[in-house]
PDB file of C-alpha atoms and ligand atoms in Angstrom:
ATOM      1  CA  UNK A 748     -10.446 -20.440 -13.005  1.00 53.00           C
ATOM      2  CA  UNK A 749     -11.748 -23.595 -11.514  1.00 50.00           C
ATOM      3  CA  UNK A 750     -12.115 -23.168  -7.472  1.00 51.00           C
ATOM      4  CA  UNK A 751     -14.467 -25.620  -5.810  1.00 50.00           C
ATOM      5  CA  UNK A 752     -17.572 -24.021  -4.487  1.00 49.00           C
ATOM      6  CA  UNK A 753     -18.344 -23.614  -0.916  1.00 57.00           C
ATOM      7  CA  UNK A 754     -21.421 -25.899  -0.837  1.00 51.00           C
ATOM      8  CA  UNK A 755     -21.271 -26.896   2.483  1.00 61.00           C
ATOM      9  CA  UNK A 756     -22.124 -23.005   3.303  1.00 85.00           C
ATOM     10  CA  UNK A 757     -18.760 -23.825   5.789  1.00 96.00           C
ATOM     11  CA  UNK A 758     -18.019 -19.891   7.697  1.00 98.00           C
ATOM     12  CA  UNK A 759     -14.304 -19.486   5.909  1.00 98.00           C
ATOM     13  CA  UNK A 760     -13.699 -15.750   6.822  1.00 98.00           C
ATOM     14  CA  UNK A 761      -9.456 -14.265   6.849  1.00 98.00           C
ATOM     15  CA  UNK A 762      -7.158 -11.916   8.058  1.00 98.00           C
ATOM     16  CA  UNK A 763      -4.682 -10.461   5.130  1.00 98.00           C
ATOM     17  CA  UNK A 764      -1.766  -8.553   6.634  1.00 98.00           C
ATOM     18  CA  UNK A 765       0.749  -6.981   4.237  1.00 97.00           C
ATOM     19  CA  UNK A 766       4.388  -7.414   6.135  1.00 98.00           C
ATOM     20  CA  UNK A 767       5.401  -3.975   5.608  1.00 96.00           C
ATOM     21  CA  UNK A 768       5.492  -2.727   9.296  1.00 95.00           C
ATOM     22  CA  UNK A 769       4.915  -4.068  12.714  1.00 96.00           C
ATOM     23  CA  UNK A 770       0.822  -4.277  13.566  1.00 96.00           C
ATOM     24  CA  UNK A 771      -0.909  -1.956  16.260  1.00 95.00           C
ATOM     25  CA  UNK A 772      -4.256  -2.105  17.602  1.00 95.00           C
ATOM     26  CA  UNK A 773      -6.074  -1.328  14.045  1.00 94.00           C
ATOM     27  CA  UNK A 774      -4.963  -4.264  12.947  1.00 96.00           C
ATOM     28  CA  UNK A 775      -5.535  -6.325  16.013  1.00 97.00           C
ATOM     29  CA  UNK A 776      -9.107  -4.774  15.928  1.00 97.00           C
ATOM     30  CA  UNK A 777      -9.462  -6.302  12.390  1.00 97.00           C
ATOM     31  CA  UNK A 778      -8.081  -9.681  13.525  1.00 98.00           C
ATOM     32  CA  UNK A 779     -10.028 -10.155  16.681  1.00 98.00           C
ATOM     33  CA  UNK A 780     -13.206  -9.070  14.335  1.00 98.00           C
ATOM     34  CA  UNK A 781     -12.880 -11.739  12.175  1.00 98.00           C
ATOM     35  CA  UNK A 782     -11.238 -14.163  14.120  1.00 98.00           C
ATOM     36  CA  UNK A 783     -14.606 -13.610  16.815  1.00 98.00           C
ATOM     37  CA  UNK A 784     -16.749 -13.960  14.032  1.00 98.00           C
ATOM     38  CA  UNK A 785     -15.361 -17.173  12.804  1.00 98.00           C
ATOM     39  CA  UNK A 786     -15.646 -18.800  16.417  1.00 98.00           C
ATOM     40  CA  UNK A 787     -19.265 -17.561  16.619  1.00 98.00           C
ATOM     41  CA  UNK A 788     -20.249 -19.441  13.441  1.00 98.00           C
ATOM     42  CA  UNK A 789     -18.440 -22.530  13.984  1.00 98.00           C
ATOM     43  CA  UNK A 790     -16.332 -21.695  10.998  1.00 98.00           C
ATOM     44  CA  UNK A 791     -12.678 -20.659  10.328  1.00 98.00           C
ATOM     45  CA  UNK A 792     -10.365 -18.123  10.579  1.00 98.00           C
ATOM     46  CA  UNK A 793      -7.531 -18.051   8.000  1.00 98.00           C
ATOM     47  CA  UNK A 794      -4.631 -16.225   8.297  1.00 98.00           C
ATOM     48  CA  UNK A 795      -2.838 -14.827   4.691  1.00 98.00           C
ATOM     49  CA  UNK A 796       0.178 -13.041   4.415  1.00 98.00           C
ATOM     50  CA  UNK A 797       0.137 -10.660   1.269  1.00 98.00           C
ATOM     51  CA  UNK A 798       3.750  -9.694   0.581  1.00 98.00           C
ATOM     52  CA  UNK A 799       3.516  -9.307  -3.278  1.00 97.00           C
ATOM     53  CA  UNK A 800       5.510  -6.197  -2.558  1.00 96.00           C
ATOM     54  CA  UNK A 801       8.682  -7.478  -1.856  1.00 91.00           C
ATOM     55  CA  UNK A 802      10.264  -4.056  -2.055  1.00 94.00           C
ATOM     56  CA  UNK A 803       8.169  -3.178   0.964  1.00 95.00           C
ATOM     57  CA  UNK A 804       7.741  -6.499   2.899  1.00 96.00           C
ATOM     58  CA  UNK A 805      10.122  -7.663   5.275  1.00 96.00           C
ATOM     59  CA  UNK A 806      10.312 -11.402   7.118  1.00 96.00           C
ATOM     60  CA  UNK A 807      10.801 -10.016  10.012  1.00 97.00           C
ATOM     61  CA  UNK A 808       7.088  -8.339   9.966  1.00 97.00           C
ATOM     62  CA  UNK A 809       5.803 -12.211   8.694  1.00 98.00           C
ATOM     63  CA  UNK A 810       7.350 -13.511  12.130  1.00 98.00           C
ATOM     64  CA  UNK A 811       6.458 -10.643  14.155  1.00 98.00           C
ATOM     65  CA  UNK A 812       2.849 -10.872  13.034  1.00 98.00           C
ATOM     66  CA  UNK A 813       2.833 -14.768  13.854  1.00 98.00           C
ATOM     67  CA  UNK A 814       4.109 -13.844  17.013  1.00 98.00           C
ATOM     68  CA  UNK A 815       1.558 -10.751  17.720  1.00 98.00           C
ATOM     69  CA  UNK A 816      -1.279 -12.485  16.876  1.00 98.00           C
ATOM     70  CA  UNK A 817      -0.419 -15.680  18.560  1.00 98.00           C
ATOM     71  CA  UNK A 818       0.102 -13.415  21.971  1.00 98.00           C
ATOM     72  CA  UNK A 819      -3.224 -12.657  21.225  1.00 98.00           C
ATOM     73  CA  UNK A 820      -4.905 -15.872  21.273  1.00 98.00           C
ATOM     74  CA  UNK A 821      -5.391 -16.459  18.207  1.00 98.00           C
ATOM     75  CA  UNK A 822      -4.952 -19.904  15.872  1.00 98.00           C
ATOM     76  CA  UNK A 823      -5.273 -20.157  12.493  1.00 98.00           C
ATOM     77  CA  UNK A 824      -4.582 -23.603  10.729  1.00 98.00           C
ATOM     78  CA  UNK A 825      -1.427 -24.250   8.661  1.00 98.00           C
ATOM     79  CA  UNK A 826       0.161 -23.650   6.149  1.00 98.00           C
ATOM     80  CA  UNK A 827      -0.018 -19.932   6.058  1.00 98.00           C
ATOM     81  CA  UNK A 828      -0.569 -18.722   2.430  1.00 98.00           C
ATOM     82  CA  UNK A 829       1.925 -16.333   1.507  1.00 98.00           C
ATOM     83  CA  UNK A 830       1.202 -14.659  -1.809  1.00 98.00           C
ATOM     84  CA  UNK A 831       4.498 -14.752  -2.915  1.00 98.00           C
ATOM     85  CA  UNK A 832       4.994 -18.011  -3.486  1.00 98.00           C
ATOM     86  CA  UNK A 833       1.694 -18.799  -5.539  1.00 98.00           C
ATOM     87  CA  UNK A 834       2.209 -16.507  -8.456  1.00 98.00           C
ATOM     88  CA  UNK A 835       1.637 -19.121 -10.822  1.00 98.00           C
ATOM     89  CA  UNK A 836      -2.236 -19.065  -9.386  1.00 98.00           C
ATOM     90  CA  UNK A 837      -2.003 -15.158 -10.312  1.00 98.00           C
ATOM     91  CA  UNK A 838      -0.754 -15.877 -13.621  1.00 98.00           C
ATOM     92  CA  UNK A 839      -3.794 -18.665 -14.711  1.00 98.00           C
ATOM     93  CA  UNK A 840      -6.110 -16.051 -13.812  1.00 98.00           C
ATOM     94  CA  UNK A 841      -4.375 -13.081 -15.513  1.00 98.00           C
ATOM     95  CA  UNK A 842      -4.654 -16.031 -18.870  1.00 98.00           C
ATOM     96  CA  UNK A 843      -8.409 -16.135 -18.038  1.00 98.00           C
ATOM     97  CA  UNK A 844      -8.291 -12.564 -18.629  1.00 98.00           C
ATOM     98  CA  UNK A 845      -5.838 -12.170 -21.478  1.00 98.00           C
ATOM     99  CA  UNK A 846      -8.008 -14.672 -23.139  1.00 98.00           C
ATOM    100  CA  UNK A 847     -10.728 -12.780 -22.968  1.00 98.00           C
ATOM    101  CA  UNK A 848      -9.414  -9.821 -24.923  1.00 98.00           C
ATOM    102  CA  UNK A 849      -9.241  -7.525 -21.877  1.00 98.00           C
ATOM    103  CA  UNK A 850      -5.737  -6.726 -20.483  1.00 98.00           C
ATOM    104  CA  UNK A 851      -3.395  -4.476 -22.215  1.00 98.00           C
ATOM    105  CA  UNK A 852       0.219  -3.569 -21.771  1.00 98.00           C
ATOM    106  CA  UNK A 853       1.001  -0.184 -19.861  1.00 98.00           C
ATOM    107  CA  UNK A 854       4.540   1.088 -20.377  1.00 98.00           C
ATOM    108  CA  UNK A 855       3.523   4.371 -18.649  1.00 97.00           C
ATOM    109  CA  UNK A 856       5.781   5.829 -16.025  1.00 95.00           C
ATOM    110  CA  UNK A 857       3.864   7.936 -12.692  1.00 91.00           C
ATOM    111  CA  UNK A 858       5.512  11.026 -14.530  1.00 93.00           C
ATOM    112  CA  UNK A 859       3.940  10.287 -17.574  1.00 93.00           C
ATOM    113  CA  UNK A 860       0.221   9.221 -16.338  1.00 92.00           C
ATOM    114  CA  UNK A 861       0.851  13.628 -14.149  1.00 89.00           C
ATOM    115  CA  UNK A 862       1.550  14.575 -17.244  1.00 90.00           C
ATOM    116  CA  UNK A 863      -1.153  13.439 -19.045  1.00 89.00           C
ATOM    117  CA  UNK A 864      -3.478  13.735 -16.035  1.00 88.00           C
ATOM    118  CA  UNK A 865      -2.310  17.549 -16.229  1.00 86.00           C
ATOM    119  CA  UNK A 866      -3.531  17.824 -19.614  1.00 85.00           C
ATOM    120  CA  UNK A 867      -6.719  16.652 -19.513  1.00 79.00           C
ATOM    121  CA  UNK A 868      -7.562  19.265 -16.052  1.00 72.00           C
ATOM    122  CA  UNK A 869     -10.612  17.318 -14.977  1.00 68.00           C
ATOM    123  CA  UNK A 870      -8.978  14.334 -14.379  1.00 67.00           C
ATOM    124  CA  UNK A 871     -11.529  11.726 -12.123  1.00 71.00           C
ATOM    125  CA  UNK A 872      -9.693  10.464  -9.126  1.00 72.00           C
ATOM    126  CA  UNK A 873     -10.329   7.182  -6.584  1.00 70.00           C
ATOM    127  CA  UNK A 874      -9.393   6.830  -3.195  1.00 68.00           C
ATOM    128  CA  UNK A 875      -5.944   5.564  -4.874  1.00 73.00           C
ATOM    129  CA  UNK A 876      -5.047   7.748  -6.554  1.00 75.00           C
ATOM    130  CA  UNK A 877      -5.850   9.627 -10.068  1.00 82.00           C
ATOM    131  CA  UNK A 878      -7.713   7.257 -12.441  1.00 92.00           C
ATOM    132  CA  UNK A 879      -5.895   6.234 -15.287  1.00 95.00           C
ATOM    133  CA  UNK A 880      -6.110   8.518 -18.308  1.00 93.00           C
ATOM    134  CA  UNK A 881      -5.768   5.594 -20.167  1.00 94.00           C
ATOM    135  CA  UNK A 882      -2.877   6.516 -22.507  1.00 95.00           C
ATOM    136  CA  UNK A 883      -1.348   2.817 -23.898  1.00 97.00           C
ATOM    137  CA  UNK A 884      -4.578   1.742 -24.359  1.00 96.00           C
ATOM    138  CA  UNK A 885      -4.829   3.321 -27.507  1.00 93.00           C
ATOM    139  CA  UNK A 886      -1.369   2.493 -28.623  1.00 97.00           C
ATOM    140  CA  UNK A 887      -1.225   0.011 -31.669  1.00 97.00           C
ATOM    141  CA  UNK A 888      -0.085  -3.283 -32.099  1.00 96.00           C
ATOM    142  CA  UNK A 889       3.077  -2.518 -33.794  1.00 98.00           C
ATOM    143  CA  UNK A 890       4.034   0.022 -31.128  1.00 97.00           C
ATOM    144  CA  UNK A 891       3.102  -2.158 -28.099  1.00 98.00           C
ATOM    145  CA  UNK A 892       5.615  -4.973 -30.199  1.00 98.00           C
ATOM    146  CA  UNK A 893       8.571  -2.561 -30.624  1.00 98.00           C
ATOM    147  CA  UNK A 894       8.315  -1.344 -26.914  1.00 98.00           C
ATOM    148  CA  UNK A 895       8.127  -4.982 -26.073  1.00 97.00           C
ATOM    149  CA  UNK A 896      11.107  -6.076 -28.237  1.00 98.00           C
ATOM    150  CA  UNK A 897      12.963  -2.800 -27.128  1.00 98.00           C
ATOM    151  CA  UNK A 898      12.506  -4.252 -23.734  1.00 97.00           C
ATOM    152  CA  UNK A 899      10.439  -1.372 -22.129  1.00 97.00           C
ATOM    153  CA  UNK A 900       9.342  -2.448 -18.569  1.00 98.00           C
ATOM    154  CA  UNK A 901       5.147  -2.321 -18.872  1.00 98.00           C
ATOM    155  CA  UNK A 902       2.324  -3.464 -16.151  1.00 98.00           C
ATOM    156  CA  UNK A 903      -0.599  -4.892 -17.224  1.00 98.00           C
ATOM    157  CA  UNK A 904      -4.391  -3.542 -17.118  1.00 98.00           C
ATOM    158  CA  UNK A 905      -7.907  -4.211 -17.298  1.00 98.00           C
ATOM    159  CA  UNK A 906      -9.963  -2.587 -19.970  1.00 98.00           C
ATOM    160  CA  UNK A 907     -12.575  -1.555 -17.693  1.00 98.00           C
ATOM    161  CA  UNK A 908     -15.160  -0.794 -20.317  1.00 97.00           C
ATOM    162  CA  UNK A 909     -14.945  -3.798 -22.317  1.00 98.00           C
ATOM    163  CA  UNK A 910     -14.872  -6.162 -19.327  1.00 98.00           C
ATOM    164  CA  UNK A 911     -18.210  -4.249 -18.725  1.00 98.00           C
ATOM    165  CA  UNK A 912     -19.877  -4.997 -21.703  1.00 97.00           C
ATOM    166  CA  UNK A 913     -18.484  -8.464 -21.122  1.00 98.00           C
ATOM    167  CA  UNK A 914     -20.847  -9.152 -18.032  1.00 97.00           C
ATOM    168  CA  UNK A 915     -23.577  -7.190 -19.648  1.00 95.00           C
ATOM    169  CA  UNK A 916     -25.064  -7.320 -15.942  1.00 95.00           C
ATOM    170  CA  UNK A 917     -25.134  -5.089 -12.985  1.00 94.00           C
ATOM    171  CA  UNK A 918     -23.237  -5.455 -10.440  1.00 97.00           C
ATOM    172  CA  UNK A 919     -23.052  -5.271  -6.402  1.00 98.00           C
ATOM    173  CA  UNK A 920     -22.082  -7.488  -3.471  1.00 98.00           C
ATOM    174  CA  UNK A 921     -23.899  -8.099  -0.416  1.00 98.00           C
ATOM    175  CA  UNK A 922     -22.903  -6.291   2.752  1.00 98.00           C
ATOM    176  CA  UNK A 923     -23.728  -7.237   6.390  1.00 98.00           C
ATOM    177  CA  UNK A 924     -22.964  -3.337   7.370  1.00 98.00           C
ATOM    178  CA  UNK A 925     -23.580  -1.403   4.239  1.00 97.00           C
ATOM    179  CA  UNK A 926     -26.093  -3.439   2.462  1.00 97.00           C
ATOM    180  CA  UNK A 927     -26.540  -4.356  -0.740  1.00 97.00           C
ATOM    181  CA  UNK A 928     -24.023  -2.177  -2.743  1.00 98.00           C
ATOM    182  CA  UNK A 929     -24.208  -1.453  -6.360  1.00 98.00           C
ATOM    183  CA  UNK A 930     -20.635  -1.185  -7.969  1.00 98.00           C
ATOM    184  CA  UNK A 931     -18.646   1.138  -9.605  1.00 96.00           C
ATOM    185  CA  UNK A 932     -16.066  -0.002 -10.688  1.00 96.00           C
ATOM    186  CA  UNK A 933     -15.440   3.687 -12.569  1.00 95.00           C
ATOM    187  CA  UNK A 934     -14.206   4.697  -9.689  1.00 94.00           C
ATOM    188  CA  UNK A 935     -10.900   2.732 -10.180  1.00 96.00           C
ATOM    189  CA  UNK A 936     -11.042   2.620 -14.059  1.00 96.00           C
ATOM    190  CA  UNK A 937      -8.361   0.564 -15.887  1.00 97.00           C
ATOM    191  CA  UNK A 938      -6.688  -1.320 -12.523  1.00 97.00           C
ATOM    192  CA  UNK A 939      -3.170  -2.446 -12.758  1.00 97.00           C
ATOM    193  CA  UNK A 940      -3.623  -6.298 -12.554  1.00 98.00           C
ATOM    194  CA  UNK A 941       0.419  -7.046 -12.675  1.00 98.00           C
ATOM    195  CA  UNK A 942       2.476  -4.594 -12.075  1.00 97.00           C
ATOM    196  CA  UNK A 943       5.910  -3.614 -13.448  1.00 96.00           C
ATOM    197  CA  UNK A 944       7.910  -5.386 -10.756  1.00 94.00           C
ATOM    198  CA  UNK A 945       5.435  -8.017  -9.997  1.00 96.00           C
ATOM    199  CA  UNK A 946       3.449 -10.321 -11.500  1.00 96.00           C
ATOM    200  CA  UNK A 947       0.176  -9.878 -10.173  1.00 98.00           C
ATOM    201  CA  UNK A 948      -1.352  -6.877  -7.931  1.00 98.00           C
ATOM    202  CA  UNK A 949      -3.193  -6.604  -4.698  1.00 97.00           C
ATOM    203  CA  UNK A 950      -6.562  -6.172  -6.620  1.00 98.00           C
ATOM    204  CA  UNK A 951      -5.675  -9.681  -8.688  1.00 98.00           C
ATOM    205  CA  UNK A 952      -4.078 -11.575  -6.140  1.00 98.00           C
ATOM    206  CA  UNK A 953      -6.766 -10.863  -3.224  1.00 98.00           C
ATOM    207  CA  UNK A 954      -9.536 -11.922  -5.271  1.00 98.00           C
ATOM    208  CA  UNK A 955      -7.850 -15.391  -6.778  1.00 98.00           C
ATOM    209  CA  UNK A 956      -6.917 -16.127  -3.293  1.00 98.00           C
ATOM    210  CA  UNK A 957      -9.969 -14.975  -1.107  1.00 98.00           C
ATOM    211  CA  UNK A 958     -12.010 -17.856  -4.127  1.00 98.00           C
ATOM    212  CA  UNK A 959      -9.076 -20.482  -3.579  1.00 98.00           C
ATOM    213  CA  UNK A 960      -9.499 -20.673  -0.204  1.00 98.00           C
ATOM    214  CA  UNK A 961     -12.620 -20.614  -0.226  1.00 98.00           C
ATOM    215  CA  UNK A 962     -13.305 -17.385   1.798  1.00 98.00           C
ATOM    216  CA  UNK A 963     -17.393 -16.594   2.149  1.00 98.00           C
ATOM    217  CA  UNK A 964     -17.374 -13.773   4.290  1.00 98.00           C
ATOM    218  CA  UNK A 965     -14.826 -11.271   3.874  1.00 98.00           C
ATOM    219  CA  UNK A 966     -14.461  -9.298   7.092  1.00 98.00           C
ATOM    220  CA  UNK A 967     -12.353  -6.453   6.698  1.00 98.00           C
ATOM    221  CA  UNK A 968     -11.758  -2.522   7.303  1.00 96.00           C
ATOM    222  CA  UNK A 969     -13.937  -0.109   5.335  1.00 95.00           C
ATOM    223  CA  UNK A 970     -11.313   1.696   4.085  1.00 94.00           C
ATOM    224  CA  UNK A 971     -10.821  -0.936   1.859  1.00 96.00           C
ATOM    225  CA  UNK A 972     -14.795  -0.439   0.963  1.00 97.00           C
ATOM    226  CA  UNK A 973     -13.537   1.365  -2.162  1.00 96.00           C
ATOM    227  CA  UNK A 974     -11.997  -1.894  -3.468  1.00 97.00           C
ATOM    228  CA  UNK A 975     -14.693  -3.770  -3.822  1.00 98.00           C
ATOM    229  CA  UNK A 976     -16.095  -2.343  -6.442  1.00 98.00           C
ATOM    230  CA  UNK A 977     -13.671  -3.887  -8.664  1.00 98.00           C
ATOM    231  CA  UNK A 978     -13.470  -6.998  -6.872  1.00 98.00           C
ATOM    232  CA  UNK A 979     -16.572  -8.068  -7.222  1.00 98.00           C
ATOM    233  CA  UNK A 980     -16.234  -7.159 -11.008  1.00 98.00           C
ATOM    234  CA  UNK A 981     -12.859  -9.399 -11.386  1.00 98.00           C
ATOM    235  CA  UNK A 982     -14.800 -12.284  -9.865  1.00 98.00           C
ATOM    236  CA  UNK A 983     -17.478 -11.868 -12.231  1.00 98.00           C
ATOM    237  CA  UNK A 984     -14.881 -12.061 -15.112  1.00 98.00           C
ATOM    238  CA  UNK A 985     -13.207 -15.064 -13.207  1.00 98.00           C
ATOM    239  CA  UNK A 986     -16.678 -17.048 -12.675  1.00 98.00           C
ATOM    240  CA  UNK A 987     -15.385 -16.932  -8.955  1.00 98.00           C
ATOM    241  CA  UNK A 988     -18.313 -17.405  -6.157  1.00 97.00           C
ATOM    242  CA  UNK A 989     -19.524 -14.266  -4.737  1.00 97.00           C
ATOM    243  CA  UNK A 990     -18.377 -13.767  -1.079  1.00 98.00           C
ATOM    244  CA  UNK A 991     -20.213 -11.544   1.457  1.00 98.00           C
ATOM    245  CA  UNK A 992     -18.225  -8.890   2.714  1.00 98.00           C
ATOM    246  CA  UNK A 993     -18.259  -6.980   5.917  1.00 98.00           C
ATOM    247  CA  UNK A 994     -16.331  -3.737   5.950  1.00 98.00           C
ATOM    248  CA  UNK A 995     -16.313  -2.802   9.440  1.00 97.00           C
ATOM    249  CA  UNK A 996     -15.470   0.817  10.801  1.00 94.00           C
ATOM    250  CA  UNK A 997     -11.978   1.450  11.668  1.00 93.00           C
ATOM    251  CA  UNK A 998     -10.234   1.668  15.458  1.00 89.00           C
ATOM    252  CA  UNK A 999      -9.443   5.395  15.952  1.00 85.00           C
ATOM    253  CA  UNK A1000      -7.436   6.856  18.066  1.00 81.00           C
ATOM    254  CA  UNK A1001      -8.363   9.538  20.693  1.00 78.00           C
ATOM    255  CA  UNK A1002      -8.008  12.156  18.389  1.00 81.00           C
ATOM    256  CA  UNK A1003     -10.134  10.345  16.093  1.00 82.00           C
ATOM    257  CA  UNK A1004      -7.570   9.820  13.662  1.00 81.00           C
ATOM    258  CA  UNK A1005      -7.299   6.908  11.671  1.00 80.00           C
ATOM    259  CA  UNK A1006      -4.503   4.174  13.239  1.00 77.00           C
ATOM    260  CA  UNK A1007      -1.716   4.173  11.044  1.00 70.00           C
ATOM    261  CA  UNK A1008       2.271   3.400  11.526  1.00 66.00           C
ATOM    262  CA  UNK A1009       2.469   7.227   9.961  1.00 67.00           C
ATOM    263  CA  UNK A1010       0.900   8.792  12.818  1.00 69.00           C
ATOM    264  CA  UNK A1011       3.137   7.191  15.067  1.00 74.00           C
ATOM    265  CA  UNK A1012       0.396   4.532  16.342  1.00 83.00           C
ATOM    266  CA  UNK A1013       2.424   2.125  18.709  1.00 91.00           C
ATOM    267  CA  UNK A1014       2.891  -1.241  17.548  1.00 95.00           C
ATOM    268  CA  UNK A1015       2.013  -4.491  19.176  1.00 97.00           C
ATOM    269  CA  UNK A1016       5.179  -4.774  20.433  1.00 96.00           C
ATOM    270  CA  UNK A1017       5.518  -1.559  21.888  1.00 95.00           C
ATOM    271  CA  UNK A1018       2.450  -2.337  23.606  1.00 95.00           C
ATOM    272  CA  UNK A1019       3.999  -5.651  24.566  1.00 96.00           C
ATOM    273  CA  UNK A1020       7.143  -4.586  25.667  1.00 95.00           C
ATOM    274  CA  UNK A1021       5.204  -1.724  27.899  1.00 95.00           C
ATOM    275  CA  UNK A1022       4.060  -4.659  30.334  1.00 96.00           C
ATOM    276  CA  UNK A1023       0.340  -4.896  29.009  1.00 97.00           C
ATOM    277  CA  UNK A1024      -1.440  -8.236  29.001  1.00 97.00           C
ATOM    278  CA  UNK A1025      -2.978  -9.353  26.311  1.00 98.00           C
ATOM    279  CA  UNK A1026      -6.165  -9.684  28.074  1.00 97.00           C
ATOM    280  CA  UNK A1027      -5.928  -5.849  29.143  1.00 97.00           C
ATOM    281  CA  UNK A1028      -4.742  -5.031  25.539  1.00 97.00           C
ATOM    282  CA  UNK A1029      -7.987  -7.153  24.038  1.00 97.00           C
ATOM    283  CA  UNK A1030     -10.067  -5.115  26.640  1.00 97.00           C
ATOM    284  CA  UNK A1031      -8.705  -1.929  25.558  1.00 94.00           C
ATOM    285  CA  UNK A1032      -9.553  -2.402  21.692  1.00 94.00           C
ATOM    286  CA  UNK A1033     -13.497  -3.661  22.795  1.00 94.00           C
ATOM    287  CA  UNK A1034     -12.787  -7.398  23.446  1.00 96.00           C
TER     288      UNK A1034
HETATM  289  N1  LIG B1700      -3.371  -6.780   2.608  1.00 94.94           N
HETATM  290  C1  LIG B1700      -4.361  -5.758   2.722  1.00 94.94           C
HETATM  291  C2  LIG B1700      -3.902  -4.726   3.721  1.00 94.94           C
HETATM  292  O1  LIG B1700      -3.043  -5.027   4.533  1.00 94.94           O
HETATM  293  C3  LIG B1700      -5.708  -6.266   3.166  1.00 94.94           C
HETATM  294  C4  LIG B1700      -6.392  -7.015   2.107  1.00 94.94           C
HETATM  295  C5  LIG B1700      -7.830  -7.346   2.356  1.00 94.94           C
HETATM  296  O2  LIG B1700      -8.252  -7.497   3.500  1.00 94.94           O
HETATM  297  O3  LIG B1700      -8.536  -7.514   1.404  1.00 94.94           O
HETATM  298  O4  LIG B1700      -4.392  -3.615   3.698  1.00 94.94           O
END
C-alpha cells in the first residue's frame, strides 16, 4: 500500500468510535485525551467513525456522537471518515496480502472452531476470545474450490506463522506509557482480516486507516493494548509507517469497574439531559 509518509513529523493523533451505543464518560475520557494531546502539540485531532459492523451500528449513534462530542468542545476537521464507505481501501490491502501468499479462506462456523477447540483441551486463548485452532488452514486446494463453488460463506485469515517468517525481524512498537513493547502476535494467532459478512475487520481496517490518514500517535484505551500486537505486525506486512501508540488507563467507575454500556454506565445524554454542563461534566472525568 502506498500512503505518504508523515515527514513533516505533523502531531495527527484520532478518536475511533464504533456507533453501536450511545458514549458515556469512558469514551469522553478517551476523546478529551487525545483531543488535549493534539492541542498541546500543535497537531490534530481526527475524528473516525468505525461502523464496519453494520449489524451492530446504528446512524443514530454516528449523529449522537457528533452531537456529544461537539457539546463537549471538541472540533475535528471534515469529512469524517466512516469505514464503511472506503472498503475498496480494505480490499487493496487485503491484495497486498493475498499476494503475498498469506491469507486463507475460513469456512468455519463458532460451533465448529468449540468443537475443535474442545478437542484439542489446551486450547491458547487471547483477550478475544479462543485462538484459532486453525482448522481450514490445512484444507486443500480442491476442497477450499468446491466449498467456494458450493457457495459456502468463508472469512478470510492471516497465516500468522508464515507472515512471521516473512518479516524475519522482531517486532515491537514504541509506547509513551508502557514502553518499548515486544510483540506477540501469538497471542491472537490466525486474525480474521474479512469477515463473513464484511469485507474487512477491525484489525485490517484500523491499521489501513490509522496509515491513510496519516495518524503518528495513536492515543487510545489499554484495553485495546492486546491489539497491538498484531497491528504493528500487519503494518510491517503493509510497509505502513510505524505510529507511536499511547494506551492510556481506563475511566472507572466508583466501584472500580470498567465503564461499559453493560454495566449500565449512563450515557452522554443521560448526563446531558440530567442538567450537567459540559464544563462540570469535563471536570468530573479530570478535565
Ligand atoms: N473502534 C474501536 C472501539 O470503539 C477503537 C479502535 C481504536 O482506537 O483503535 O473500541
Amino acid at each position: 500500500m502506498v500512503t505518504e509518509k508523515n515527514t513533516a513529523g505533523h502531531f495527527v493523533t484520532r478518536f475511533a468510535p464504533s456507533p453501536t451505543g450511545f458514549l458515556h464518560k469512558g469514551h469522553a475520557f478517551a476523546a478529551m485525551t487525545a483531543y488535549r494531546r493534539a492541542q498541546k502539540e500543535n497537531g490534530t485531532f481526527l475524528l473516525r467513525i468505525e461502523d464496519i459492523d453494520q449489524t451492530r451500528c446504528k446512524s443514530a449513534f454516528v449523529n449522537a456522537i457528533y452531537e456529544d462530542l461537539s457539546w463537549l468542545g471538541l472540533t475535528w476537521p471534515e469529512p469524517v471518515r466512516i469505514q464503511s464507505e472506503h472498503y475498496g481501501d480494505y480490499k487493496n490491502a487485503l491484495d497486498q496480502l493475498e499476494n503475498l501468499g498469506l491469507l486463507y479462506p475460513c469456512f468455519c462456523t463458532r460451533k465448529d472452531i468449540q468443537r475443535e477447540l474442545k478437542a484439542a483441551q489446551s486450547a491458547p486463548h487471547s483477550m478475544d476470545g479462543p485462538v484459532y485452532p486453525g482448522t481450514c488452514k490445512k484444507l486443500p486446494n480442491s476442497e477450499i474450490k468446491a466449498k467456494i463453488s458450493a457457495g459456502r460463506p468463508y472469512a478470510i485469515r492471516l497465516n500468522l506463522k508464515r507472515a512471521l517468517s516473512y518479516i524475519q525481524e522482531p517486532i515491537g512498537w514504541h509506547d509513551e506509557i508502557y514502553n518499548y513493547t515486544s510483540a506477540s502476535p501469538d497471542i491472537l494467532g490466525d486474525i480474521v482480516l474479512a469477515r463473513k459478512d464484511v469485507p474487512t475487520s477491525y484489525h485490517l481496517s484500523v491499521v489501513v486507516d490509522d496509515a491513510l490518514q496519516k495518524v503518528s500517535h495513536i492515543i487510545r484505551g489499554d484495553d485495546l493494548l492486546h491489539t497491538t500486537h498484531i497491528h504493528v505486525v500487519l503494518q510491517k506486512l503493509l510497509e505502513l509507517p510505524a505510529p507511536i501508540y499511547h494506551h492510556h488507563s481506563l475511566l472507572l467507575d466508583d466501584k472500580g469497574e470498567r465503564l461499559a454500556k453493560r454495566i449500565g454506565a449512563p450515557s452522554i445524554r443521560d448526563d446531558r439531559a440530567a442538567g450537567i454542563t459540559a464544563q462540570e461534566y469535563l471536570k468530573s472525568i479530570g478535565f
